[in-house]
Coordinates of C-alpha atoms and ligand atoms in Angstrom, one line a residue:
M68 CA 0.0 0.0 0.0
V69 CA 2.7 2.4 1.0
K70 CA 4.8 1.2 -1.9
S71 CA 2.1 1.8 -4.5
A72 CA 1.3 5.2 -3.0
A73 CA 5.0 6.1 -3.4
A74 CA 4.9 4.8 -7.0
V75 CA 1.9 7.0 -7.7
L76 CA 3.6 10.0 -6.2
L77 CA 6.7 9.3 -8.2
L78 CA 4.6 9.1 -11.4
V79 CA 2.9 12.4 -10.5
V80 CA 6.3 14.1 -9.9
A81 CA 7.6 12.7 -13.2
V82 CA 4.5 13.9 -15.2
A83 CA 4.8 17.4 -13.5
A84 CA 8.5 17.5 -14.5
V85 CA 7.7 16.8 -18.1
A86 CA 4.9 19.5 -18.1
V87 CA 7.2 22.2 -17.0
E88 CA 10.2 21.3 -19.1
G89 CA 9.1 23.1 -22.2
H90 CA 11.8 21.9 -24.6
K91 CA 11.1 18.3 -24.1
K92 CA 7.6 18.5 -25.5
E93 CA 6.9 17.0 -28.9
L94 CA 5.2 19.4 -31.3
S95 CA 2.6 18.0 -33.6
V96 CA 0.2 19.1 -36.3
G97 CA -3.4 19.1 -35.0
Y98 CA -2.1 19.2 -31.4
Y99 CA -5.4 20.7 -30.1
K100 CA -7.8 18.6 -32.1
D101 CA -9.2 17.0 -29.0
S102 CA -8.5 19.6 -26.3
C103 CA -9.6 22.6 -28.3
P104 CA -11.2 21.6 -31.6
G105 CA -11.5 24.5 -34.2
V106 CA -8.8 26.6 -32.5
E107 CA -7.0 27.2 -35.8
N108 CA -10.2 28.5 -37.4
V109 CA -10.7 30.9 -34.4
V110 CA -7.2 32.3 -34.9
K111 CA -7.7 32.6 -38.7
Y112 CA -11.1 34.3 -38.3
H113 CA -9.6 37.0 -36.1
V114 CA -6.4 37.5 -38.2
A115 CA -8.5 37.8 -41.4
K116 CA -10.9 40.3 -39.8
A117 CA -8.0 42.4 -38.5
L118 CA -6.2 42.4 -41.8
K119 CA -9.3 43.5 -43.6
A120 CA -9.5 46.5 -41.4
N121 CA -5.8 47.2 -41.2
R122 CA -3.4 45.3 -43.5
K123 CA -0.4 46.6 -41.4
D124 CA -1.2 44.0 -38.7
G125 CA -0.1 41.3 -41.2
A126 CA 3.5 42.6 -41.4
A127 CA 3.5 43.0 -37.6
L128 CA 2.6 39.3 -37.1
V129 CA 5.3 38.2 -39.6
R130 CA 7.9 40.2 -37.7
L131 CA 6.5 38.9 -34.3
I132 CA 7.3 35.2 -35.1
F133 CA 10.9 36.1 -35.9
H134 CA 11.4 38.3 -32.8
D135 CA 9.7 35.7 -30.5
C136 CA 11.5 32.6 -31.9
F137 CA 15.0 34.1 -32.1
V138 CA 15.0 35.0 -28.4
R139 CA 14.7 32.0 -26.0
G140 CA 12.8 30.0 -28.6
C141 CA 9.2 30.3 -29.6
D142 CA 7.8 30.9 -26.1
A143 CA 5.9 34.2 -26.3
S144 CA 8.5 35.8 -24.1
V145 CA 8.2 38.8 -26.4
L146 CA 4.6 39.4 -25.3
L147 CA 5.3 39.9 -21.6
D148 CA 4.7 43.4 -20.4
P149 CA 7.2 45.1 -18.0
T150 CA 6.2 44.9 -14.3
P151 CA 7.8 46.4 -11.2
E152 CA 9.6 43.1 -10.6
N153 CA 10.7 42.8 -14.2
P154 CA 10.8 46.3 -15.7
H155 CA 13.0 45.4 -18.7
T156 CA 11.2 42.7 -20.7
E157 CA 12.0 41.9 -24.3
K158 CA 9.5 44.3 -25.7
T159 CA 11.3 47.2 -24.0
A160 CA 14.5 46.5 -25.9
P161 CA 15.5 49.1 -28.5
I162 CA 15.9 46.3 -31.1
N163 CA 12.2 45.7 -30.8
I164 CA 11.3 49.2 -32.0
G165 CA 8.0 49.2 -33.8
L166 CA 6.9 45.8 -32.7
A167 CA 3.1 45.6 -32.9
A168 CA 0.0 43.5 -33.1
F169 CA 0.0 42.9 -29.3
E170 CA -3.7 44.0 -29.1
L171 CA -4.6 41.6 -31.9
I172 CA -2.9 38.7 -30.0
D173 CA -4.9 39.7 -26.9
E174 CA -8.1 39.6 -28.9
I175 CA -7.3 36.1 -30.3
K176 CA -6.2 34.8 -26.9
A177 CA -9.4 36.1 -25.3
A178 CA -11.5 34.3 -27.9
V179 CA -9.5 31.1 -27.5
E180 CA -9.7 31.2 -23.7
K181 CA -13.5 31.6 -23.9
R182 CA -13.7 28.5 -26.0
C183 CA -11.1 26.3 -24.1
P184 CA -9.7 27.9 -20.9
G185 CA -6.1 27.3 -20.0
T186 CA -5.4 25.1 -23.0
V187 CA -3.7 26.9 -25.9
S188 CA -0.4 28.6 -25.4
C189 CA 0.3 32.2 -26.5
A190 CA 3.5 30.8 -28.1
D191 CA 1.3 28.6 -30.4
I192 CA -1.1 31.5 -31.1
I193 CA 1.8 33.6 -32.4
I194 CA 2.8 30.9 -34.9
Y195 CA -0.8 30.3 -36.0
A196 CA -1.4 34.0 -36.4
A197 CA 1.9 34.6 -38.3
R198 CA 1.0 31.7 -40.6
D199 CA -2.4 33.1 -41.4
A200 CA -1.0 36.6 -41.9
S201 CA 1.6 35.4 -44.3
S202 CA -0.9 33.4 -46.2
I203 CA -3.4 36.3 -46.5
L204 CA -0.6 38.8 -47.5
S205 CA 0.6 36.4 -50.2
N206 CA -2.8 35.4 -51.5
G207 CA -2.2 31.8 -50.3
H208 CA 1.1 31.4 -51.9
V209 CA 2.9 31.1 -48.6
H210 CA 1.3 28.3 -46.7
F211 CA 2.3 25.5 -44.3
D212 CA 1.0 23.3 -41.5
V213 CA 1.8 24.4 -37.9
S214 CA 3.0 21.9 -35.4
A215 CA 1.8 23.0 -32.0
G216 CA 2.2 22.1 -28.3
R217 CA 4.6 24.9 -27.3
L218 CA 4.7 26.2 -23.7
D219 CA 4.9 29.9 -22.7
G220 CA 8.1 30.9 -21.1
V221 CA 8.3 32.8 -17.8
V222 CA 11.6 34.7 -18.5
S223 CA 11.8 37.8 -20.6
R224 CA 14.9 40.0 -20.7
A225 CA 15.6 43.0 -22.9
A226 CA 19.3 42.1 -22.9
D227 CA 18.5 38.7 -24.5
A228 CA 16.7 40.4 -27.3
Q229 CA 19.6 42.8 -27.8
R230 CA 22.0 39.9 -27.9
D231 CA 20.1 37.5 -30.2
L232 CA 18.3 39.7 -32.7
P233 CA 20.2 41.2 -35.7
D234 CA 20.5 44.9 -36.1
S235 CA 19.8 46.9 -39.3
T236 CA 23.4 48.2 -39.2
F237 CA 24.9 44.7 -39.3
T238 CA 27.5 43.7 -42.0
I239 CA 27.0 40.5 -43.9
S240 CA 29.5 38.6 -41.6
E241 CA 27.6 39.8 -38.6
L242 CA 24.3 38.7 -40.1
I243 CA 25.7 35.3 -41.1
R244 CA 27.1 34.8 -37.6
N245 CA 23.8 35.9 -36.0
F246 CA 21.8 33.4 -38.1
R247 CA 24.3 30.6 -37.7
R248 CA 24.0 30.9 -33.9
K249 CA 20.4 29.7 -34.3
N250 CA 21.4 27.0 -36.9
F251 CA 20.2 29.0 -39.9
T252 CA 22.2 29.0 -43.1
I253 CA 23.2 31.9 -45.5
E254 CA 20.4 30.7 -47.8
E255 CA 17.9 30.9 -45.0
L256 CA 19.1 34.4 -44.1
V257 CA 18.4 35.5 -47.6
I258 CA 15.0 33.7 -47.7
L259 CA 13.8 35.1 -44.4
S260 CA 15.0 38.7 -45.2
G261 CA 12.4 38.6 -48.0
A262 CA 9.8 39.3 -45.3
H263 CA 10.9 42.9 -45.8
A264 CA 8.6 42.8 -48.9
V265 CA 6.0 44.1 -46.4
G266 CA 5.7 46.4 -43.5
V267 CA 7.4 49.5 -42.4
G268 CA 10.5 50.8 -40.6
H269 CA 11.5 53.9 -38.6
C270 CA 13.9 56.3 -40.1
S271 CA 16.1 55.8 -37.1
S272 CA 16.6 52.2 -38.4
L273 CA 17.9 53.4 -41.8
R274 CA 19.6 56.7 -40.9
A275 CA 23.0 55.6 -42.3
R276 CA 21.4 54.8 -45.6
L277 CA 20.6 58.5 -46.1
T278 CA 24.3 59.2 -46.7
A279 CA 25.4 55.9 -48.2
P280 CA 27.2 56.0 -51.6
P281 CA 25.4 55.3 -54.9
E282 CA 26.8 51.7 -55.1
Q283 CA 24.8 51.0 -51.9
I284 CA 21.6 52.8 -52.6
L285 CA 20.1 54.3 -55.8
P286 CA 20.4 58.1 -55.4
P287 CA 16.8 58.9 -56.3
Y288 CA 15.6 56.4 -53.7
R289 CA 18.0 57.9 -51.2
N290 CA 16.6 61.3 -51.9
L291 CA 13.1 59.9 -51.5
L292 CA 14.0 58.5 -48.1
A293 CA 15.8 61.7 -47.0
S294 CA 12.8 63.8 -47.8
K295 CA 10.4 61.5 -45.9
C296 CA 12.8 61.2 -43.0
A297 CA 13.1 65.0 -42.7
A298 CA 9.3 65.3 -42.0
G299 CA 9.5 64.6 -38.3
P300 CA 11.5 63.3 -35.4
D301 CA 11.4 59.6 -36.4
P302 CA 8.8 59.0 -39.2
I303 CA 8.1 55.5 -40.7
V304 CA 8.6 54.5 -44.3
P305 CA 7.4 51.4 -46.2
N306 CA 10.0 48.6 -46.3
N307 CA 9.0 48.0 -49.9
V308 CA 9.5 51.0 -52.2
R309 CA 6.5 49.7 -54.2
D310 CA 4.2 50.7 -51.3
E311 CA 5.5 54.3 -51.2
D312 CA 3.0 57.1 -51.7
P313 CA 2.8 58.3 -55.3
A314 CA 3.3 61.9 -54.5
A315 CA 6.7 61.3 -52.8
V316 CA 7.8 59.0 -55.6
A317 CA 6.7 61.5 -58.2
A318 CA 8.9 64.2 -56.5
S319 CA 12.1 62.2 -56.0
F320 CA 12.0 59.0 -58.1
P321 CA 9.5 59.5 -60.9
S322 CA 10.9 56.7 -63.1
F323 CA 9.6 54.2 -60.4
L324 CA 6.0 55.4 -60.6
P325 CA 4.8 52.6 -62.9
K326 CA 6.1 50.0 -60.4
L327 CA 4.1 51.2 -57.4
R328 CA 1.3 48.8 -56.3
K329 CA -2.0 49.4 -54.7
L330 CA -1.8 46.7 -52.0
E331 CA 1.0 45.5 -49.7
F332 CA 1.8 42.0 -50.8
L333 CA 4.2 39.3 -49.5
D334 CA 6.1 38.3 -52.6
N335 CA 9.6 38.2 -54.1
T336 CA 9.7 41.9 -55.1
Y337 CA 12.2 42.4 -52.2
Y338 CA 14.8 40.6 -54.3
H339 CA 14.1 42.8 -57.4
N340 CA 14.3 45.9 -55.3
N341 CA 17.5 44.6 -53.7
L342 CA 19.3 44.0 -57.0
A343 CA 18.2 47.5 -58.0
R344 CA 19.6 48.9 -54.7
I345 CA 16.3 50.2 -53.6
V346 CA 15.9 48.5 -50.2
T347 CA 15.6 50.3 -46.8
F348 CA 18.1 48.7 -44.4
N349 CA 21.8 48.3 -44.5
S350 CA 21.3 44.7 -43.6
D351 CA 19.2 44.2 -46.8
W352 CA 21.8 45.8 -49.1
Q353 CA 24.6 43.7 -47.3
L354 CA 23.1 40.5 -48.9
L355 CA 24.7 41.7 -52.2
T356 CA 28.2 41.9 -50.7
E357 CA 28.9 38.1 -50.3
K358 CA 29.0 35.6 -53.2
E359 CA 26.6 32.9 -51.9
A360 CA 24.1 35.4 -50.5
R361 CA 24.1 37.4 -53.7
G362 CA 23.5 34.2 -55.7
H363 CA 20.4 33.5 -53.6
V364 CA 19.1 37.1 -54.0
R365 CA 19.3 36.5 -57.8
E366 CA 17.7 33.1 -57.5
Y367 CA 14.7 34.4 -55.6
A368 CA 14.4 37.4 -57.8
E369 CA 14.1 35.0 -60.8
N370 CA 11.7 32.5 -59.2
G371 CA 8.8 33.8 -57.0
T372 CA 7.3 30.4 -56.6
L373 CA 10.6 29.0 -55.3
W374 CA 10.6 31.8 -52.8
D375 CA 7.0 31.2 -51.6
E376 CA 7.9 27.5 -51.0
D377 CA 11.3 28.2 -49.3
F378 CA 9.9 31.0 -47.2
S379 CA 7.2 28.7 -46.0
D380 CA 9.8 26.1 -45.1
S381 CA 12.0 28.6 -43.3
L382 CA 9.1 29.9 -41.2
V383 CA 8.4 26.3 -40.2
K384 CA 12.0 25.9 -39.1
L385 CA 11.9 29.2 -37.3
S386 CA 8.7 28.1 -35.5
K387 CA 10.5 25.1 -34.1
L388 CA 13.3 26.9 -32.2
P389 CA 13.0 25.5 -28.7
L390 CA 13.1 27.0 -25.2
P391 CA 16.5 26.9 -23.5
P392 CA 17.2 23.5 -21.8
R393 CA 15.4 23.1 -18.5
A394 CA 13.5 26.3 -19.0
K395 CA 10.1 26.4 -17.2
G396 CA 7.0 26.6 -19.3
E397 CA 3.2 27.1 -18.8
I398 CA 0.0 27.9 -20.5
R399 CA -0.5 31.6 -19.7
T400 CA -3.9 33.0 -19.0
S401 CA -3.0 36.4 -20.3
C402 CA -0.3 36.7 -23.0
R403 CA 1.0 39.8 -21.2
R404 CA 1.7 38.2 -17.8
V405 CA 3.1 35.0 -16.4
N406 CA 0.6 33.0 -14.3
K407 CA 0.5 33.5 -10.5
Y408 CA 0.4 30.3 -8.4
Ligands
HEM111 C1 18.1 39.6 -41.4 C2 18.1 40.4 -40.3 C3 17.0 41.4 -40.1 C4 17.2 42.7 -39.7 C5 18.5 43.4 -39.5 C6 15.9 43.2 -39.6 C7 15.6 44.5 -39.2 C8 14.4 45.1 -39.2 C9 14.1 46.5 -38.9 C10 15.2 47.5 -38.4 C11 12.8 46.7 -39.0 C12 12.0 48.0 -38.8 C13 11.8 48.3 -37.3 C14 11.4 49.7 -37.1 O1 12.2 50.6 -37.3 O2 10.2 50.0 -36.7 C15 12.2 45.5 -39.5 C16 10.9 45.4 -39.9 C17 10.3 44.2 -40.2 N1 11.0 43.0 -40.3 FE1 12.9 42.6 -40.1 N2 14.9 42.3 -39.9 C18 15.6 41.1 -40.2 C19 15.0 39.9 -40.5 C20 13.6 39.7 -40.5 C21 13.0 38.4 -40.6 C22 13.8 37.1 -40.5 C23 11.7 38.6 -40.6 C24 10.5 37.6 -40.7 C25 10.7 36.4 -41.2 C26 11.5 40.0 -40.6 C27 10.2 40.7 -40.7 C28 10.0 42.0 -40.7 C29 8.8 42.7 -40.9 C30 7.5 42.0 -41.5 C31 8.9 44.0 -40.7 C32 7.9 45.1 -40.8 C33 7.1 45.1 -39.4 C34 5.9 46.0 -39.4 O3 5.6 46.7 -40.4 O4 5.2 46.1 -38.4 N3 12.7 40.7 -40.5 N4 13.2 44.6 -39.6
NAG112 C1 21.9 24.0 -33.1 O1 22.3 22.7 -33.4 C2 23.2 22.2 -32.4 C3 23.7 20.9 -32.9 O2 22.7 20.0 -33.4 C4 22.4 22.1 -31.1 O3 23.2 21.6 -30.1 C5 21.9 23.4 -30.7 O4 21.0 23.4 -29.6 C6 21.1 24.1 -31.9 N1 20.8 25.5 -31.5 C7 19.6 25.9 -31.6 C8 19.4 27.4 -31.2 O5 18.6 25.3 -31.9
NAG113 C1 10.7 27.8 -59.9 O1 10.6 27.1 -58.7 C2 9.6 26.1 -58.8 C3 9.4 25.5 -57.4 O2 10.6 24.9 -56.9 C4 10.0 25.1 -59.8 O3 9.0 24.1 -59.9 C5 10.1 25.8 -61.2 O4 10.5 24.8 -62.1 C6 11.0 26.9 -61.1 N1 10.9 27.7 -62.3 C7 12.0 28.0 -63.0 C8 11.7 28.8 -64.2 O5 13.1 27.7 -62.7

């Protein structure tokens, strides 16, 4: 009797240990099919609704998956708000400037909690939402199945984000080293950088580009950025010149007017822009300065279908970056706070 009670206790302890060791969990497609049927449709409904009202939320979600997964793995550590006990969470880091869509994640989480309380992690919601956003922004060309079963982390430090995320001023060797640290290749660096086909950046993230020489940035585009960046303390500009406003392009870069598009779109135009030296960040241009990376820029400029497929695969790989060994995990009730016991 005593023996079997001890065995049960041991079993309980073992199960509890597995539950909190986030990195040991196996991810699987359809992970919530019994515990929260339809959860993926709930997420998709809210992402589609949000993007219909404001397409900018799409780019924000595509950036969020990167900024979550590259720092302590995909554990929603990026969503934690600062508190008096932990005032410097990841989202307060300068490298996370402009990070957005936190309210949309809250809205999704609230809907999911109502349906199945305490079941679906914020970490999984980020991946589902980024998947749906990239699918909508690409008209379904970027698509993939999401393996789920992640746990939410309880640690979030601005210093970790500063250390692990690449800066827009990085050289090609710094970019390669940064990606290699997470087991990503030069090819994957080039593939994932193509996300800059959508969204915006602050002028403070591209300041050095305003005085870069013509080999690095096409002068009429540099003039366009300079005029926009003179308009306030730290304005934002589209990452993709094709999303620029026609009046500004007419004034500084009229030859580009025919290439402007009406709707932000996740496609391989980033690579065309890059070869023409009309990209925003130094880190984008740097991809042309190394032989292998430059070869991949050309490859993806030539074949948009190939990029759609490889980008999908790279997002899947990104979504599998694990929590650090022995890190504690939980299913948060609010994506902005760790649970209280
Ligand atoms: C290769 C290294 C990278 C660097 C140096 C970099 C840097 C930046 C910077 C500086 C911004 C603008 C932030 C601001 O000023 O507000 C930005 C925006 C963005 N980045 Fe990256 N990034 C990189 C890779 C990636 C990757 C891998 C993804 C996703 C797969 C990504 C997705 C985005 C998106 C979608 C935006 C626009 C966000 C929005 O409009 O809300 N970036 N990036
Ligand atoms: C990268 O791969 C090595 C060797 O397989 C592994 O030990 C390490 O944990 C991986 N790093 C990340 C961030 O996944
Ligand atoms: C582009 O890539 C797709 C997908 O890998 C491939 O099937 C197709 O043959 C490629 N097209 C060209 C012109 O190389």
